[in-house]
Coordinates of C-alpha atoms (C1' of nucleotides) in Angstrom, one line a residue:
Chain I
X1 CA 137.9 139.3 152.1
X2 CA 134.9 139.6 150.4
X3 CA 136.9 141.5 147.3
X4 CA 138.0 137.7 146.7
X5 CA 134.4 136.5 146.6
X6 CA 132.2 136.6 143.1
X7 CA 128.9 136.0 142.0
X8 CA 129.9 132.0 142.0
X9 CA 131.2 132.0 145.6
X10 CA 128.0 133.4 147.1
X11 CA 125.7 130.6 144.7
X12 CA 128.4 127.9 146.8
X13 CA 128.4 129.4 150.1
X14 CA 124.1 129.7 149.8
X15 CA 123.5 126.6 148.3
X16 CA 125.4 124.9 151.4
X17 CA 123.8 127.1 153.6
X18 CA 120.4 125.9 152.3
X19 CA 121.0 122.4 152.0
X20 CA 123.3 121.1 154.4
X21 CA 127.2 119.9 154.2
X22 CA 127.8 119.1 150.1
X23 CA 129.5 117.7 147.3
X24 CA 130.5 119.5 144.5
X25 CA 128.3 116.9 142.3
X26 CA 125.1 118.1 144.8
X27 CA 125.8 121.6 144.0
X28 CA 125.9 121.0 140.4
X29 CA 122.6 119.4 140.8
X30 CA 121.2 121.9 143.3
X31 CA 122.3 124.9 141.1
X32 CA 121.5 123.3 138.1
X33 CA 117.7 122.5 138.9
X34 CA 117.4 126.5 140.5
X35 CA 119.4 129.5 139.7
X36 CA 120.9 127.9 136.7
X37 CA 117.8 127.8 134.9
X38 CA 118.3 132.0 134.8
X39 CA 122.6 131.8 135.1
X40 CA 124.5 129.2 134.1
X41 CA 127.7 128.0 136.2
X42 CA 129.6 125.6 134.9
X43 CA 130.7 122.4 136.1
X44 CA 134.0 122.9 136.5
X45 CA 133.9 126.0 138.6
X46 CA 131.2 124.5 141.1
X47 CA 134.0 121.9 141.7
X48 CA 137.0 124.7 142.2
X49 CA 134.8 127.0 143.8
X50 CA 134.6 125.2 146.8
X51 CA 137.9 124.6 147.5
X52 CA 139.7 127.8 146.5
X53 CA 136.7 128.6 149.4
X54 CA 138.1 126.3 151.4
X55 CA 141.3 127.6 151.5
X56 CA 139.8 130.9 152.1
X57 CA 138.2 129.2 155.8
X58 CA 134.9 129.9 154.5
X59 CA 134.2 126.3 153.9
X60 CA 135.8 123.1 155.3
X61 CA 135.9 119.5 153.4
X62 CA 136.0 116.1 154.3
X63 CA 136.7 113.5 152.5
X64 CA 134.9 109.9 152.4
X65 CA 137.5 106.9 153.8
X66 CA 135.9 104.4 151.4
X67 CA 133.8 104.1 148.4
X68 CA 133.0 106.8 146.2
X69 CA 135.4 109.1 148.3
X70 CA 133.6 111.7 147.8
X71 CA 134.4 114.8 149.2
X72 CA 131.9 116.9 151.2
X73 CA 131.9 120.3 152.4
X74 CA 130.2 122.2 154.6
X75 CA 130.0 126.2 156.0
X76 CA 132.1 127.7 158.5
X77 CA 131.5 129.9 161.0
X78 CA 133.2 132.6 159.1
X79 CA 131.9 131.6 155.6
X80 CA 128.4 131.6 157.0
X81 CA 129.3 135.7 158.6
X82 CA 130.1 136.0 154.9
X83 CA 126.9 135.1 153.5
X84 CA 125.1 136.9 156.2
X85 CA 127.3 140.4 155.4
X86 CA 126.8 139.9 151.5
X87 CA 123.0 139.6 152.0
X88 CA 122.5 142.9 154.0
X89 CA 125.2 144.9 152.0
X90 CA 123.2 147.1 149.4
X91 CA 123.1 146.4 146.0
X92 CA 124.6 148.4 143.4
X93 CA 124.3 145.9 140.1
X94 CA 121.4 146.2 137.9
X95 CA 120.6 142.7 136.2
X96 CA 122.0 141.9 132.7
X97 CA 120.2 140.4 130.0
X98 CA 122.1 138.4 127.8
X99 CA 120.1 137.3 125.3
X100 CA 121.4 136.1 121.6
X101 CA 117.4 136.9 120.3
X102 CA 117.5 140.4 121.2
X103 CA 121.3 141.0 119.9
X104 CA 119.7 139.4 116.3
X105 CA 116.6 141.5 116.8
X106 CA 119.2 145.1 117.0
X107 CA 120.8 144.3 113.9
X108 CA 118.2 142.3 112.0
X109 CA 118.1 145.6 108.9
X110 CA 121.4 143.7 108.1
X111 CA 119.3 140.4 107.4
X112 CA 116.6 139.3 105.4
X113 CA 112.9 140.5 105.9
X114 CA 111.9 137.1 106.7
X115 CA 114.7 136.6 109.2
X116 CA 112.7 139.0 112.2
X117 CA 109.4 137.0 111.6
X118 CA 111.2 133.6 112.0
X119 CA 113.2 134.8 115.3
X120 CA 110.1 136.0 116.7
X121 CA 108.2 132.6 116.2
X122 CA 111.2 130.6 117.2
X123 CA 111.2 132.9 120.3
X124 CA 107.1 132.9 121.1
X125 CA 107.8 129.1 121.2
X126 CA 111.2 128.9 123.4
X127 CA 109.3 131.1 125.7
X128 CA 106.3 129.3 126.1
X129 CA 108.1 126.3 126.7
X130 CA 110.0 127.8 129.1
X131 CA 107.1 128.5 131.1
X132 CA 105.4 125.6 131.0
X133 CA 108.4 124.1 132.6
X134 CA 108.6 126.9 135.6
X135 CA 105.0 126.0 136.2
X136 CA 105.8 122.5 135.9
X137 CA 108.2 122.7 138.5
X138 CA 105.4 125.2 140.9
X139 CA 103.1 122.3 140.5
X140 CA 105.3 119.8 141.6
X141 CA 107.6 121.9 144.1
X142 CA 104.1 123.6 145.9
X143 CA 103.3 120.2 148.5
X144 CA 107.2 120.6 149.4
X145 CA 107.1 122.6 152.5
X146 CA 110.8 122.2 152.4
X147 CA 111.1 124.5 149.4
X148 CA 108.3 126.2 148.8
X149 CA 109.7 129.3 150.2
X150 CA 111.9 128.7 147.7
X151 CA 110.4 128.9 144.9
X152 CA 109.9 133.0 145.2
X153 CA 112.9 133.0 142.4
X154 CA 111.3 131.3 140.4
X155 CA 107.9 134.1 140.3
X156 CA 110.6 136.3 138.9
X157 CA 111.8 133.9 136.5
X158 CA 107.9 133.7 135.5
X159 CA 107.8 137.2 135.2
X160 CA 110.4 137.7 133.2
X161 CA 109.2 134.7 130.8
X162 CA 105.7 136.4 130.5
X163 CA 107.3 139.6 129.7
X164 CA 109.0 138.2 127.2
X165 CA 106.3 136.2 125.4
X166 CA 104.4 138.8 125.5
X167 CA 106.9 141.3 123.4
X168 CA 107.9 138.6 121.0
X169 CA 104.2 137.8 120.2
X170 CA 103.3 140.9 119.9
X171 CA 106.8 141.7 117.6
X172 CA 105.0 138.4 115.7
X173 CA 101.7 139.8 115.5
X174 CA 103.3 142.9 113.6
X175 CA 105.6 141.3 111.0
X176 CA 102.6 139.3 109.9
X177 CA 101.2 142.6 109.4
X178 CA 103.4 143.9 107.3
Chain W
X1 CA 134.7 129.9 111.0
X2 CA 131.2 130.4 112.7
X3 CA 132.5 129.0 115.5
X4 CA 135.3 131.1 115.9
X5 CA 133.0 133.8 116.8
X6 CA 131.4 135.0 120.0
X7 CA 128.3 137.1 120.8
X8 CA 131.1 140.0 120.9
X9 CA 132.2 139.3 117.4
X10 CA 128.9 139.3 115.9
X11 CA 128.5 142.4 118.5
X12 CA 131.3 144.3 116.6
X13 CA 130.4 143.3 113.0
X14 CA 126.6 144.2 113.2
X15 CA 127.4 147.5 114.8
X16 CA 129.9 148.3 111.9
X17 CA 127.2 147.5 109.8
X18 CA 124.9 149.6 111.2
X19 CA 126.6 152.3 111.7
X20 CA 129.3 152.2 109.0
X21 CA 133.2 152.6 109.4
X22 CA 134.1 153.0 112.8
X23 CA 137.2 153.0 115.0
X24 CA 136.9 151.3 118.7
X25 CA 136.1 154.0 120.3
X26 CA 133.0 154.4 118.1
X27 CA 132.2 150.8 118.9
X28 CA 132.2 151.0 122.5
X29 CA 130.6 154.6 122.1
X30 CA 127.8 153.0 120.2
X31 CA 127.9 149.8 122.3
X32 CA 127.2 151.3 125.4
X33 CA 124.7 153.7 124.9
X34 CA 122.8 151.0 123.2
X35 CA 123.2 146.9 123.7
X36 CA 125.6 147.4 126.8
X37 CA 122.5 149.0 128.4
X38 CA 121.7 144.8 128.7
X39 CA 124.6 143.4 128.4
X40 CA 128.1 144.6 129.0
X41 CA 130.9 144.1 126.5
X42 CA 134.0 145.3 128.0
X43 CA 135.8 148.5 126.4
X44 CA 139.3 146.5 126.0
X45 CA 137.5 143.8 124.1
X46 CA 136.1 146.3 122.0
X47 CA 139.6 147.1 121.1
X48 CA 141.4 143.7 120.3
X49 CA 138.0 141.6 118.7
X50 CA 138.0 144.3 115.5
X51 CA 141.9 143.1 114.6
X52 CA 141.1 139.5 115.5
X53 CA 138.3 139.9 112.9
X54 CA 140.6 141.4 110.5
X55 CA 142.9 138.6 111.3
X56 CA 140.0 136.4 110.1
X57 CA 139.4 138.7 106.7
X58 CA 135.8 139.9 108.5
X59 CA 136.9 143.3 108.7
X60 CA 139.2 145.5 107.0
X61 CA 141.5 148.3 108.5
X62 CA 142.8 151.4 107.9
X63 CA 144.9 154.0 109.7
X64 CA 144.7 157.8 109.6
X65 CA 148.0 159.3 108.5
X66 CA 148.3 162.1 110.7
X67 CA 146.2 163.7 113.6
X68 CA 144.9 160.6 115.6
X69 CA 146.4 158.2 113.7
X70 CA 143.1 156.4 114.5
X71 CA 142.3 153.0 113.2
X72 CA 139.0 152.6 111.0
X73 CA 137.6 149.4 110.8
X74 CA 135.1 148.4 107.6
X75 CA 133.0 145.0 107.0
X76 CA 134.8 143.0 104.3
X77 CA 131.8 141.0 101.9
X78 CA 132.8 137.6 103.8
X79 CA 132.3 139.7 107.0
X80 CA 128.4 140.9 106.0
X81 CA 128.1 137.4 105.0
X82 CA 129.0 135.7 108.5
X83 CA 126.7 138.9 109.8
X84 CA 124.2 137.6 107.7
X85 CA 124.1 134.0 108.1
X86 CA 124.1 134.3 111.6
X87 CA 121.1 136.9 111.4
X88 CA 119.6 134.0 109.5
X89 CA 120.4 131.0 111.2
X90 CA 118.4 129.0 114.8
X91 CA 119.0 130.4 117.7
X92 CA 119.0 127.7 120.4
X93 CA 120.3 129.7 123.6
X94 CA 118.0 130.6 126.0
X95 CA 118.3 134.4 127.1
X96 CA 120.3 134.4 130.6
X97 CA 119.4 136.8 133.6
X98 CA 122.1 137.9 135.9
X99 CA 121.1 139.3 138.7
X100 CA 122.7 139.5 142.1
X101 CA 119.4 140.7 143.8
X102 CA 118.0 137.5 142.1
X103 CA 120.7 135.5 144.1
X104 CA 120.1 137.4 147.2
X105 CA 116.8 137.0 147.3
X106 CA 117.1 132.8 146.1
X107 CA 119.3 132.8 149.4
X108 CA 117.3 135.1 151.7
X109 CA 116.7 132.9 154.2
X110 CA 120.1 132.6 155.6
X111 CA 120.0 136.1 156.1
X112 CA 118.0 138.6 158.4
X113 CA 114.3 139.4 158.1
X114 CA 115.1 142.8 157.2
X115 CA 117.4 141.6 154.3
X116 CA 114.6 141.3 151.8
X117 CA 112.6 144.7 152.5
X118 CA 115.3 146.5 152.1
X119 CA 116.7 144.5 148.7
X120 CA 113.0 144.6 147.4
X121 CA 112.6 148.5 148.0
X122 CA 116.5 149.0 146.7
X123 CA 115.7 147.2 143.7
X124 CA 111.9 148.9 143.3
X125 CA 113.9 152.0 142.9
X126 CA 116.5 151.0 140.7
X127 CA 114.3 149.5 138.0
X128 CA 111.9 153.2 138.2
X129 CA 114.9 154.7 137.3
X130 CA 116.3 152.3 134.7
X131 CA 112.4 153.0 133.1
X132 CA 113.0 156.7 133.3
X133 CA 116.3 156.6 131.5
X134 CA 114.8 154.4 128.8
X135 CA 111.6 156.1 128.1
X136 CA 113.6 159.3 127.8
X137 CA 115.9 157.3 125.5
X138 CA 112.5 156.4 123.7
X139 CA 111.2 160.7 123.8
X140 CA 115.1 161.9 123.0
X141 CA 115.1 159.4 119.6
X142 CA 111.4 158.8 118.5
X143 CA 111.7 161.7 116.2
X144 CA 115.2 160.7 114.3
X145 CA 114.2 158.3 111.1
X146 CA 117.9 157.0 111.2
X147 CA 117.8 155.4 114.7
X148 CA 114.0 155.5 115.2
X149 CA 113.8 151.7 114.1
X150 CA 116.8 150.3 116.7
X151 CA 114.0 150.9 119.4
X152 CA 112.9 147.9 118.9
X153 CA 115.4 146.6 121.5
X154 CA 114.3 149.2 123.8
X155 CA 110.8 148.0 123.5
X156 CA 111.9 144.6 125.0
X157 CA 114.3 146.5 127.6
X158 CA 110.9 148.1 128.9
X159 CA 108.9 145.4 128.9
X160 CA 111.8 143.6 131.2
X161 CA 111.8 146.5 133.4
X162 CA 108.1 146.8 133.8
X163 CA 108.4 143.0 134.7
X164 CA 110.7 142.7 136.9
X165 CA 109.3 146.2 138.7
X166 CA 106.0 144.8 139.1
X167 CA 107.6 141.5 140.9
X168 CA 109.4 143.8 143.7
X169 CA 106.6 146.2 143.7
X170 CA 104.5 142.9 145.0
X171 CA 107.4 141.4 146.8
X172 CA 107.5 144.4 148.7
X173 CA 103.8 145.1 149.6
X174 CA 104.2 141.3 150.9
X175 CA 106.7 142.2 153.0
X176 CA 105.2 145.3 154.0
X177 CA 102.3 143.2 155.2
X178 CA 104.2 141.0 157.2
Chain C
dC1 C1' 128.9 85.7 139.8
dT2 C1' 129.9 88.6 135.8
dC3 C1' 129.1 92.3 132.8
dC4 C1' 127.6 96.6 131.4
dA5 C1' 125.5 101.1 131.6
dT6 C1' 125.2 104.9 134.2
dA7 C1' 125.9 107.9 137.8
dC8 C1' 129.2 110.0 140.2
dA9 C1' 133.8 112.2 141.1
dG10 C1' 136.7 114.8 139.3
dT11 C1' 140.7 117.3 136.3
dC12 C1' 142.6 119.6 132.4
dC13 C1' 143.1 122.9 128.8
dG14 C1' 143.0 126.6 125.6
dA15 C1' 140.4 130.5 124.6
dA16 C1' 137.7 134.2 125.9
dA17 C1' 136.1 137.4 129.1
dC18 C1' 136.9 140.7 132.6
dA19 C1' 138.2 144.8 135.3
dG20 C1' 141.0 148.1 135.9
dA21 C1' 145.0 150.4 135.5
dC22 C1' 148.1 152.7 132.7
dG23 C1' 150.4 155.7 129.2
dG24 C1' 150.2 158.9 125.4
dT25 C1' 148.4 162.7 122.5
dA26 C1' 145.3 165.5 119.8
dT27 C1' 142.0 169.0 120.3
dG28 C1' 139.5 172.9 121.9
dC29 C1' 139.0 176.6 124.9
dG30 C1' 140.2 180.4 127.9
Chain P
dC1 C1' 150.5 179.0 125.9
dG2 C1' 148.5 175.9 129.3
dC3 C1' 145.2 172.9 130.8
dA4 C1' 141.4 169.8 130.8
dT5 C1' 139.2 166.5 128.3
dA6 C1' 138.3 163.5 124.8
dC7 C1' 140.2 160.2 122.2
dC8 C1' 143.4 156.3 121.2
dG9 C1' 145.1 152.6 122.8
dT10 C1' 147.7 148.6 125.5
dC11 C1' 148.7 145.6 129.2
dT12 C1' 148.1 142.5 133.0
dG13 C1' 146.7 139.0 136.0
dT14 C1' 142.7 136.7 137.2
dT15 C1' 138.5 134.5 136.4
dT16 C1' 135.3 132.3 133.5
dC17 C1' 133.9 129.3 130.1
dG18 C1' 132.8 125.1 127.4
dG19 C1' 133.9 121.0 126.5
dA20 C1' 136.7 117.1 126.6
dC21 C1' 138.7 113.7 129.1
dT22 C1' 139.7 110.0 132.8
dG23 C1' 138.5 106.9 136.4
dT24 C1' 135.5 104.2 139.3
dA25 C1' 131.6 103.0 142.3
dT26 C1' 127.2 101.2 142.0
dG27 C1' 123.1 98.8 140.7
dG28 C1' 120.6 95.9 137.8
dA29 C1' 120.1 92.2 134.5
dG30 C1' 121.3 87.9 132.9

DNA sequence: CTCCATACAGTCCGAAACAGACGGTATGCG
DNA sequence: CGCATACCGTCTGTTTCGGACTGTATGGAG
């Protein structure tokens, strides 16, 4: 079973663990205001996902008699086993970075001098940003004691924002040197 | 005809300009020991984007007539030019970070207490190791002029590890504590 | 009550990515 | 010569992706 089950069936099977029976339009919002910030999943997939899940038994779905009709699902035993199983298992994967910046950065002796200096400023900016929206977000999430324990992903994600500030500046700091 | 090409395109066309005329198996060589260390391009892509790019006039082939009968692939003007202007040009995507230990931790409490110790200590190792290989990457190549200056991107690598080591270190000490 | 904008609910589609398996053969070494 | 390995590639089915598209319930303003 769980050699059917990907990155995107463990963000559906948590989120409704976390949150209680949902939509596929509350876990675009859920995932869309958490993990997405650090991996996107589209749209469409956070509405297939749940029913190819479904079929699976890991989730069950009902469906609204009148109005909006929407369609709600929620764990099953056997999807919540599932969860549990994929949270204990070890884990082999190291993280990937994808990250357009650094794949300009590697090849940037192809470019223009002034090409480096204008990635790293663009970058110093898009980072900073960045965090002021994470810390936006701490700020506002902190009174929550509904989510606060959540918000340990998002120390990483400030991590990894500082980390990155902090080499672009200092990759800033050089080219104005030179 | 910039947007007919992908990360892996511009992957394959600033490698070949790097590196100079290469067949696919030099690409994903060079790919893997360097980029694919952050972001995986898979080796069969590495095979069909170089004709798709000659297809599009970016590249130009040519085939060995005996031996290997390998296939040598060679940026075309309009294909430095594409290299170029994207080199040159905003780059609006934010870097991504996919991590499954992220998502195990975002969804820890569904799991057992136990869960996270054992992720954080896992994942404590694995990014001491990932330092190791990079800062003998750093020792093994500091001393070569011709690569000496792609370790830029091996700067930023480090400083992600470091990050993202010092976030489980702590995450663990907390967990040791409790 | 009507109208309109928006939020919600979803599907579809072609292209790209992916993982892994598979087959073939040149090459170098013992 | 034989064998192991490196090199050269293709194929396949599935999943992911990005974006476009359609439909309708809902709430608010006039």
């Amino acid at each position: 079973m769980a050699d059917r089950l990907s990155p995107t069936s463990y963000v559906v099977l948590g989120t409704i663990a976390l949150r209680g029976p949902s939509t596929s339009y509350d876990l675009k919002r859920a995932v869309g205001r958490s993990i997405g910030y650090f991996w996107h999943f589209p749209h469409a997939q956070l509405y297939s996902e749940p029913q190819r899940l479904v079929d699976l038994g890991l989730l069950e779905a009902e469906t609204e008699e009148g109005g909006r009709r929407r369609r709600t699902f929620r764990l099953t035993d056997p999807g919540r086993e599932e969860l549990r199983a994929w949270l204990a298992e070890p884990t082999p994967e190291h993280f990937q970075m994808r990250d357009i910046a650094e794949l300009k950065l590697f090849f940037n002796e192809v470019g223009e001098p002034g090409d480096v200096e204008r990635l790293a400023r663009e970058q110093v900016a898009a980072h900073r940003e960045r965090i002021a929206v994470y810390e936006d977000m701490q700020k506002r999430y902190a009174s929550l004691d509904a989510v606060a324990k959540r918000m340990i992903t998002l120390r990483l994600g400030l991590e990894m924002e500082h980390a990155a500030l902090r080499f672009w500046s200092s990759l800033l700091e050089e080219t104005d040197r030179a």
